[in-house]
Short mmCIF file of C-alpha atoms in Angstrom, two decimals:
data_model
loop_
_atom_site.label_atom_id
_atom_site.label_comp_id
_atom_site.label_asym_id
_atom_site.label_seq_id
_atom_site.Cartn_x
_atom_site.Cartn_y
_atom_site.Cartn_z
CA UNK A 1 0.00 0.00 0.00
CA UNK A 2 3.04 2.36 0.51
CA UNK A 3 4.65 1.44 -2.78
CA UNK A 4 1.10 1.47 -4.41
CA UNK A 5 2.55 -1.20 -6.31
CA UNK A 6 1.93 -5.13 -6.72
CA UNK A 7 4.88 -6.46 -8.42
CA UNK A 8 7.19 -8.63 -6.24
CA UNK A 9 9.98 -6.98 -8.06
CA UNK A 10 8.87 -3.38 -7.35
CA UNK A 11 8.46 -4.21 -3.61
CA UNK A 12 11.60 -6.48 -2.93
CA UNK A 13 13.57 -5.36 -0.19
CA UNK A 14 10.45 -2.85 1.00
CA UNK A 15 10.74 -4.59 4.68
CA UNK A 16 14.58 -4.48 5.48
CA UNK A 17 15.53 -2.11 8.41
CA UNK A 18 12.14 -2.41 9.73
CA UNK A 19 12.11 -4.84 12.78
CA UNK A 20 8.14 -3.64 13.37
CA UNK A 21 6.65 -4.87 9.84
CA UNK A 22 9.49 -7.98 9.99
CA UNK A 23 7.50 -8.85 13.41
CA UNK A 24 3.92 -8.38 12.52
CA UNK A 25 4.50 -10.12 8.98
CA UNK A 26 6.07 -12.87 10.26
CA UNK A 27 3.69 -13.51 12.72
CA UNK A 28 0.60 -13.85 10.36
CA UNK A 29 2.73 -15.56 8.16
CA UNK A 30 3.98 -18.33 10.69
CA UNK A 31 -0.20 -18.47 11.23
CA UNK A 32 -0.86 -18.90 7.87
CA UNK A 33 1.72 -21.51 7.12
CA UNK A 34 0.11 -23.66 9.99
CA UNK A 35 3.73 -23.57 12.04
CA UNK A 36 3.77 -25.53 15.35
CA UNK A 37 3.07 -22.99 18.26
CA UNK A 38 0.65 -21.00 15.67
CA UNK A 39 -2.74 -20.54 15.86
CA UNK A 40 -2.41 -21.94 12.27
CA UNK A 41 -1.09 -24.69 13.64
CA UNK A 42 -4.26 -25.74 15.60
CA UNK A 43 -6.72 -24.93 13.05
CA UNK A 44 -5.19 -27.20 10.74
CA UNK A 45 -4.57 -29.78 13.01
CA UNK A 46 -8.37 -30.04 14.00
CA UNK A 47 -8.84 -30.43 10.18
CA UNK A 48 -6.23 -33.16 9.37
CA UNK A 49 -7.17 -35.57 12.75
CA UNK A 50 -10.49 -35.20 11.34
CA UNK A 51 -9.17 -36.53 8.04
CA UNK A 52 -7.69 -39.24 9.68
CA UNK A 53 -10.03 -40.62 12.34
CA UNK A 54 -12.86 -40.58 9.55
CA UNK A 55 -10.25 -43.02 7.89
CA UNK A 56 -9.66 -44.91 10.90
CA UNK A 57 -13.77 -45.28 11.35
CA UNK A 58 -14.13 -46.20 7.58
CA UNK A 59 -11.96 -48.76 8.33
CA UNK A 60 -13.69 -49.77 10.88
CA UNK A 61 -16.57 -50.47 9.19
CA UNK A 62 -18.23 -47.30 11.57
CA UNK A 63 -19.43 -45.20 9.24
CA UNK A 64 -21.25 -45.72 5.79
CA UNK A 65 -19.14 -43.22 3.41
CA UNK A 66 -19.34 -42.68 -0.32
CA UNK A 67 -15.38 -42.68 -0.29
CA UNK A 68 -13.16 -44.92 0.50
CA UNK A 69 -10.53 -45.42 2.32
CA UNK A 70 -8.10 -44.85 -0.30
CA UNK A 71 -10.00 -41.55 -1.39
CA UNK A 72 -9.70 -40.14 2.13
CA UNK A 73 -6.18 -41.15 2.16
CA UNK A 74 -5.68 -38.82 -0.82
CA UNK A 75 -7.78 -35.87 0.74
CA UNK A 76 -5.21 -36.14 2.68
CA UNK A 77 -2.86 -35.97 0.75
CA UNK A 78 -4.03 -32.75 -1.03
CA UNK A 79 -4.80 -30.94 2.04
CA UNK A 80 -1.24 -31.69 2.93
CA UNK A 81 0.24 -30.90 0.05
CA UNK A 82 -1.90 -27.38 -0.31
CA UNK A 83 -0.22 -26.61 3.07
CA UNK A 84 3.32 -27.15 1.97
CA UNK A 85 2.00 -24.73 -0.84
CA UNK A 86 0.88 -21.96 2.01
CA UNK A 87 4.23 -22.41 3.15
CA UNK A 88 5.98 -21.77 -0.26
CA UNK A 89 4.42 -19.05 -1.21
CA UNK A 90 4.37 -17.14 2.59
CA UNK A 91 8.35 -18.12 2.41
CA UNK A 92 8.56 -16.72 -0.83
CA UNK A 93 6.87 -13.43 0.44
CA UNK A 94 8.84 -13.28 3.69
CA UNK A 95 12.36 -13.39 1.27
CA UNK A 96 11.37 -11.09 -1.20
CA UNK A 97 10.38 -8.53 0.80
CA UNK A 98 12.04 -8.84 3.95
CA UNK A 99 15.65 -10.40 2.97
CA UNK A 100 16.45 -9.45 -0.61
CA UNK A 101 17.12 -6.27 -1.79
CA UNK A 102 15.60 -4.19 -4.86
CA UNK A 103 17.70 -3.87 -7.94
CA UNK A 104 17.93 -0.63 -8.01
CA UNK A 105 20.22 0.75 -5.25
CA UNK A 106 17.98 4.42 -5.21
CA UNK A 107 14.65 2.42 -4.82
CA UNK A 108 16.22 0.58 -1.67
CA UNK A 109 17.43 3.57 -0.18
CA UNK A 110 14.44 5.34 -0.72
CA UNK A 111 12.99 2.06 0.94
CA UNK A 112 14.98 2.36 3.91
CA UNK A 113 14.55 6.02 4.23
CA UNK A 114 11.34 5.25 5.49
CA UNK A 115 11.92 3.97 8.82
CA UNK A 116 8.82 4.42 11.40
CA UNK A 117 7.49 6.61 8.23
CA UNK A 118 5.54 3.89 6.85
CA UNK A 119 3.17 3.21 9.04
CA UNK A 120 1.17 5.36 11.15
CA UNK A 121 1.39 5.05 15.38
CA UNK A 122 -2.50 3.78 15.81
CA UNK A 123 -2.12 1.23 12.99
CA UNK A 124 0.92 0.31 14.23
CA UNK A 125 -0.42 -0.78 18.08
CA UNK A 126 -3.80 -2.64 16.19
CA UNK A 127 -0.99 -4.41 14.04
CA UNK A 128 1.17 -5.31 16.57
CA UNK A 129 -1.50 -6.45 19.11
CA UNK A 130 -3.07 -8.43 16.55
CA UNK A 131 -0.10 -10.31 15.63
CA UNK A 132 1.18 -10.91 19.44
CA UNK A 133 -2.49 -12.80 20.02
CA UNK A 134 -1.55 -15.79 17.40
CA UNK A 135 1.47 -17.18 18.95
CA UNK A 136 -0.69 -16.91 22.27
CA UNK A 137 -3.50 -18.65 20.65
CA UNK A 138 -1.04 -21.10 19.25
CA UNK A 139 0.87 -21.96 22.50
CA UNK A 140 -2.06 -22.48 25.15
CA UNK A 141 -4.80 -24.00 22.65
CA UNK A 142 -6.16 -25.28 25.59
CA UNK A 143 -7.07 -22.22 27.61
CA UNK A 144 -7.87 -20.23 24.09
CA UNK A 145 -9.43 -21.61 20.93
CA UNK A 146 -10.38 -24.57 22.79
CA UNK A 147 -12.27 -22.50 25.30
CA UNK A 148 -13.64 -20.74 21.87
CA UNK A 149 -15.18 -24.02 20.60
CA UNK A 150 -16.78 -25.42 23.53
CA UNK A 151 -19.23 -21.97 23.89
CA UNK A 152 -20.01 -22.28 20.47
CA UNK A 153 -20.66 -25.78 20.34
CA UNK A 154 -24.58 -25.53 21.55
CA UNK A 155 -24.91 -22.85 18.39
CA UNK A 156 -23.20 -24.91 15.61
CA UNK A 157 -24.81 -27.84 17.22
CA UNK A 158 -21.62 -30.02 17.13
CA UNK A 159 -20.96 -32.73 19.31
CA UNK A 160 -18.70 -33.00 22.67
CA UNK A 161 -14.88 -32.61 21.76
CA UNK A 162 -12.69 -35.17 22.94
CA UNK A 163 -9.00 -34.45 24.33
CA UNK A 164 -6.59 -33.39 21.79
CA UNK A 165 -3.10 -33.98 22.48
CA UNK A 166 -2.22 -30.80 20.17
CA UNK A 167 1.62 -31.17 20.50
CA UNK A 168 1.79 -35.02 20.21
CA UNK A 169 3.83 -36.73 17.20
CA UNK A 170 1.08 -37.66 15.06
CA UNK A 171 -0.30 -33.93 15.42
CA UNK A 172 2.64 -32.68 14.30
CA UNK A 173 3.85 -35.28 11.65
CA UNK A 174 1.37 -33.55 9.48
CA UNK A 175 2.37 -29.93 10.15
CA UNK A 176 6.65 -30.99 9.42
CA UNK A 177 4.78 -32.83 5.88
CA UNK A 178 3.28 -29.91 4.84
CA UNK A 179 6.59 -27.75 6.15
CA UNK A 180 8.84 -30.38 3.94
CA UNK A 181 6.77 -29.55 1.28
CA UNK A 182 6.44 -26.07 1.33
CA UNK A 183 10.17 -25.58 1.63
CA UNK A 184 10.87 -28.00 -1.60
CA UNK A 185 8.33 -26.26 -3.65
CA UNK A 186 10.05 -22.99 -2.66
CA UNK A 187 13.81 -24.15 -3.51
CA UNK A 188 12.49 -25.99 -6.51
CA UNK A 189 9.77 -24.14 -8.14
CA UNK A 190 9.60 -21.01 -6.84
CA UNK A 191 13.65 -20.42 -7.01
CA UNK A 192 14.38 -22.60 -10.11
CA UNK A 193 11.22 -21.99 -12.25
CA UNK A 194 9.95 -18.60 -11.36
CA UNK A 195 12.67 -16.57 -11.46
CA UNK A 196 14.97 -15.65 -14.30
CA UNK A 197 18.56 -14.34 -14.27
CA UNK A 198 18.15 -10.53 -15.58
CA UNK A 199 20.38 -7.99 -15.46
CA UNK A 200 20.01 -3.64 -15.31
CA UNK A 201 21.13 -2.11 -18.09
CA UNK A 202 20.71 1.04 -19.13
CA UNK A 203 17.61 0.65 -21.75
CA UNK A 204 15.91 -1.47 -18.67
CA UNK A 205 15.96 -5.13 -17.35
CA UNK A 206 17.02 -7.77 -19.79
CA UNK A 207 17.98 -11.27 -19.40
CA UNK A 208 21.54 -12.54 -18.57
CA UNK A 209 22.35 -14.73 -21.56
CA UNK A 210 21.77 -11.87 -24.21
CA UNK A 211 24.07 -9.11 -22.01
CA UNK A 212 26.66 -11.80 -21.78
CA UNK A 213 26.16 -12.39 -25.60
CA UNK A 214 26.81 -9.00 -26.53
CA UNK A 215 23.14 -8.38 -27.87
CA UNK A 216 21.84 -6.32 -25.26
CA UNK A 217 24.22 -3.40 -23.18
CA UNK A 218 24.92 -3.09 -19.99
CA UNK A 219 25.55 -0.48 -17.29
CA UNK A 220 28.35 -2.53 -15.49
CA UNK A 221 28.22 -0.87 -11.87
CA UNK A 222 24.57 -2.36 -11.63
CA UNK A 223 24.82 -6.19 -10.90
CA UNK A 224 22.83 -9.28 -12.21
CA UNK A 225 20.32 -10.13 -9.81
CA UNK A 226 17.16 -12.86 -10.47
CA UNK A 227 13.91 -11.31 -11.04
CA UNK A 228 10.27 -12.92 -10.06
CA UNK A 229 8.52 -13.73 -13.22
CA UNK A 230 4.82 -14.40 -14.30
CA UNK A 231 4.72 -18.04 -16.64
CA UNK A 232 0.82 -18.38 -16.20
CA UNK A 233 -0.69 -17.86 -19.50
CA UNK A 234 -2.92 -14.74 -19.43
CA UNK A 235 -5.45 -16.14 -21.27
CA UNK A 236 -5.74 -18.63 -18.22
CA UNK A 237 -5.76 -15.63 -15.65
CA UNK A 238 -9.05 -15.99 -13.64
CA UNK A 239 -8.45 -12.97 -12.07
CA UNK A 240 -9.06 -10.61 -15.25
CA UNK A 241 -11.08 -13.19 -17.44
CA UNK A 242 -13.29 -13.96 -14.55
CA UNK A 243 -13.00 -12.40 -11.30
CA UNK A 244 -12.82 -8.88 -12.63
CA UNK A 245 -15.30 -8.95 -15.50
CA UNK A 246 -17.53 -10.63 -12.79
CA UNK A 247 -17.37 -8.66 -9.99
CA UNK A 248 -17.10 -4.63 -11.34
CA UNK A 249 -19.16 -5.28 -14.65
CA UNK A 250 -21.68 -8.56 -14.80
CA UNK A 251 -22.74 -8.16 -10.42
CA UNK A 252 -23.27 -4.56 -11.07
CA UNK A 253 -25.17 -4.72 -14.39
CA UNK A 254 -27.75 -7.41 -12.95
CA UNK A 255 -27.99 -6.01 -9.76
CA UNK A 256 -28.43 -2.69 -11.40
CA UNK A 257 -31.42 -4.30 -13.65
CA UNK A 258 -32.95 -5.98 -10.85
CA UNK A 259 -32.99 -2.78 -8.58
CA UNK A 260 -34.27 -0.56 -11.29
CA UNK A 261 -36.97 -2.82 -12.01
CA UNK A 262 -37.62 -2.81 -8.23
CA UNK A 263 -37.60 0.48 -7.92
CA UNK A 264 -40.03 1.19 -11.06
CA UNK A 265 -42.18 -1.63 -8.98
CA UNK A 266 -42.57 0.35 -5.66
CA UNK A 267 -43.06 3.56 -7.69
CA UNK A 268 -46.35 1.79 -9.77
CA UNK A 269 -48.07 0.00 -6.63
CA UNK A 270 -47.81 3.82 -5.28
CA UNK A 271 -49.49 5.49 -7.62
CA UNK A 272 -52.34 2.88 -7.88
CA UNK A 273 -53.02 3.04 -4.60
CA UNK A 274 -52.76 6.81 -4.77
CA UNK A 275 -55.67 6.75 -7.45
CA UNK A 276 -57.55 3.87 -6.14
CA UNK A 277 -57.94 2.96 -2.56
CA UNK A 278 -56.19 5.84 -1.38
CA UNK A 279 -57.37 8.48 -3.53
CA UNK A 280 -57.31 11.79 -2.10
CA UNK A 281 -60.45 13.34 -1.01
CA UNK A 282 -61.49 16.91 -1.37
CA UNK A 283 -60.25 19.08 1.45
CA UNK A 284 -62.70 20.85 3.34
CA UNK A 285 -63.20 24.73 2.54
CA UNK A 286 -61.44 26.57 5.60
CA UNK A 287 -63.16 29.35 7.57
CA UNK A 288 -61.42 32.38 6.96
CA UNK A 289 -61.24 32.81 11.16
CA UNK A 290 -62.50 31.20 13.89
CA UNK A 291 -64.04 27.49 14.00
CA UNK A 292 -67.38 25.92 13.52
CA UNK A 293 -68.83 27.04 16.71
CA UNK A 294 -67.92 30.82 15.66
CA UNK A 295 -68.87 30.73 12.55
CA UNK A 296 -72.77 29.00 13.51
CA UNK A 297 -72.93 31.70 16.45
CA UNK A 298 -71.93 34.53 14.07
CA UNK A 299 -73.46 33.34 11.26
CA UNK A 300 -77.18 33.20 13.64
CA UNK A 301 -76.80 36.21 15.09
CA UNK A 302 -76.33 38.11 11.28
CA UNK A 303 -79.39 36.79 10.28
CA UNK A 304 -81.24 38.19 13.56
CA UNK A 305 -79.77 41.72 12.49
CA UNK A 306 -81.00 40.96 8.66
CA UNK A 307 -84.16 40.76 10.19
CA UNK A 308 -84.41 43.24 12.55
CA UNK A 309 -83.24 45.59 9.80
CA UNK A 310 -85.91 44.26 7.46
CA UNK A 311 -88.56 45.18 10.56
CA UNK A 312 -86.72 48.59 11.71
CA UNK A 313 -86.35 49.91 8.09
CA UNK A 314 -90.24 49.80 7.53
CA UNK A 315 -90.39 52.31 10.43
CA UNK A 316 -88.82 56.26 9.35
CA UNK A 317 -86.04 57.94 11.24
CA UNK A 318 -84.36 54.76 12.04
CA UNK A 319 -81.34 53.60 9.80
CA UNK A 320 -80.41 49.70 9.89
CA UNK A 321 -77.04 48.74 11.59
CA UNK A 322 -74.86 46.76 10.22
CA UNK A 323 -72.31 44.57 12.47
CA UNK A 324 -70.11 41.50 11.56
CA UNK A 325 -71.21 39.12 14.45
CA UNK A 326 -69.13 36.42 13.20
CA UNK A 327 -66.26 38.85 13.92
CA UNK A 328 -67.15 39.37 16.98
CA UNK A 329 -67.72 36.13 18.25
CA UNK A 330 -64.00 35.18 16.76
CA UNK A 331 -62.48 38.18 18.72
CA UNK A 332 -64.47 37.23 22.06
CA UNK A 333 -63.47 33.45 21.66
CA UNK A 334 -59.81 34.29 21.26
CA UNK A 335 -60.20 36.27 24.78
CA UNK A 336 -62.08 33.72 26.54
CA UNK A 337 -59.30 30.83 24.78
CA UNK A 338 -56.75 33.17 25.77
CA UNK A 339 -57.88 33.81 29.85
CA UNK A 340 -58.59 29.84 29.90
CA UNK A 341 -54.70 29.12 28.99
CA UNK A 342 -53.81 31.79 31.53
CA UNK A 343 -55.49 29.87 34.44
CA UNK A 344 -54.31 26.39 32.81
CA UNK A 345 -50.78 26.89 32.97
CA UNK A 346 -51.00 28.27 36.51
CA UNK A 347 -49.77 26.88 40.20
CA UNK A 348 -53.61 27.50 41.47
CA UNK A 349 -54.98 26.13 38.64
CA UNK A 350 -52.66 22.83 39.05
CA UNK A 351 -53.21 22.78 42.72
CA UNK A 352 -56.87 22.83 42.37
CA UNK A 353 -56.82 20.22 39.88
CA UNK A 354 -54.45 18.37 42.01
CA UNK A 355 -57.15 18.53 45.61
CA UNK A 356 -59.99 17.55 43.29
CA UNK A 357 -58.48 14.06 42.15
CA UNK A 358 -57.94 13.94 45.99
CA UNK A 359 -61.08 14.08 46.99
CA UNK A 360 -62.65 11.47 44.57
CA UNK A 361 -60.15 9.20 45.21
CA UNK A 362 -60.78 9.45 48.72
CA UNK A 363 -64.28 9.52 48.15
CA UNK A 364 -63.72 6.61 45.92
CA UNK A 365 -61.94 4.50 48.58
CA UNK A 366 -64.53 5.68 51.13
CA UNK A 367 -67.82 4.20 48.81
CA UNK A 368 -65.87 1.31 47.59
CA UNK A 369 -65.16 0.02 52.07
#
């Protein structure tokens, strides 16, 4: 992540000079790698004594199995074997980044430049706390991931564990296999077949045999070193011919279809109910003031002056009057609303309120003996 880079040849020598990374990367690796003392270690150990007491019971005649004998004897054999390849290519991690150097002597010292630079003081504690727990976890199984499976063992519904002797020969014969393994692969494969002899020169990296031939120049104060190299056809990469296209363009198109149409869904069932069973009604005219009750008393008491005017004008010298009751009775509601939320919100009025409940309680209890 420092580098922003994910070539092993770009990286090498990134980790030398820094104890901090060498500790926490070696810890997770030993983990990974399944080494004795690891919490690796144990994980994989439950795994392979599985293997090999289902064997045992097949032989036994305990079990009724699809597979035989022989078949389990080559599970374990591959899960073995897949160990030894943890190991290789956590070994082959560890060397490359931790042990060798970079070919080119300004990327190294920009490397080591770094020192406590690379990696900031709150990631660094998480880090190193983190990695300190898996040679705990490794080295008291017992008291730890032991402890772990027995609470969980109601919830996965497993049955009782039996006693593991974790550190007993047959435990670890399988952990030194896989070990053995890893470390040939590494030395063989890794070393022998993934790595060519290359040298610097000054129009880039170029392979040994044509500087030494003359065809291709070199700088000669830059040495010949071995570089990592890729020999897996792309065409067979699943990363970019499947993972990739997958993941950030098939995923995202379907999902994208399938929430669209969703969406569009949830959009149509609400406007059908909007026009159907929830169809909006007509809101009620508003009174320009007041409420119902002012507006009926207003509204009678206009019609008594309409009629008193209709008498009164029949008679001469007397000129009709003309008053907005429904006014009114707004303007005298709003006083009498107003001096009721006065006495409301006061002490006496709470007190009062307070002695009445009181009394019919008491009066209450009284009736009810």
């Amino acid at each position: 992540m420092n580098v922003h880079k994910l070539n092993l040849n770009d990286i090498r020598g990134f980790g030398r000079k820094k104890p901090l990374l060498t500790y926490i990367f070696l810890m997770g690796a030993l983990g990974i790698g399944g080494m004795p003392f690891f919490n690796g270690y144990i994980s994989k150990t439950l795994i392979h004594e599985s293997i090999v007491e289902y064997i045992e019971l097949i032989h036994e005649s305990k079990v009724v199995s699809m597979l035989s004998a022989h078949a389990m004897k080559s599970i374990e054999w591959i899960f073995l074997i897949s160990g030894g390849l943890t190991v290789a290519y956590m070994l082959k991690l560890f060397i490359c980044i931790f042990v060798e150097k970079n070919e080119d002597d300004n990327v190294q010292a920009s490397f080591d430049s770094l020192r406590g630079k690379y990696m900031s003081v709150p990631s660094a504690i998480a880090l190193t706390l983190s990695a300190t727990v898996l040679p705990v976890l490794g080295v008291m199984p017992g008291m730890t991931l032991a402890k772990m499976c027995e609470m969980s063992k109601d919830f996965l519904h497993s049955p009782n564990m039996h006693a593991i002797k974790w550190f007993a020969f047959n435990n670890l014969k399988g952990a030194l296999i896989s070990i053995v393994i890893g470390v040939i692969v590494y030395l063989v494969i890794v070393r022998m077949f993934l790595m060519s002899r290359t040298a610097v020169t000054e129009y880039g990296i170029a392979n040994i045999e044509d500087v030494l031939s003359g065809k291709q120049k070199s700088d000669a104060n830059k040495l010949k070193y071995k570089a990592y190299i890729y020999r897996w056809n792309k065409f067979m990469d699943i990363e970019d011919y499947i993972y990739r296209p997958v993941i950030m363009k098939f995923l995202p198109f379907v999902f994208g279809v399938i929430c669209r149409f969703l969406d569009s869904i949830v959009d149509f069932i609400v406007v059908l109910l909007r026009k159907t069973i929830y169809k909006d009604s007509k809101l009620p005219e508003e009174l320009e003031e007041g409420n119902v009750l002012t507006h009926i008393i207003g509204s009678i008491l206009n019609k008594i002056q309409d009629i008193r005017n209709i008498i009164v004008s029949r008679k001469k010298g007397m000129s009709p009057s003309f008053e907005d009751y429904e006014h009114k009775s707004v303007m005298v509601y709003e006083k009498i609303d107003e001096s009721i939320k006065i006495i409301t919100r006061s002490m006496s009025f709470g007190l009062i309120i307070f002695c009445i409940g009181l009394l019919l309680t008491v009066a209450y209890i009284l009736i009810a003996r």
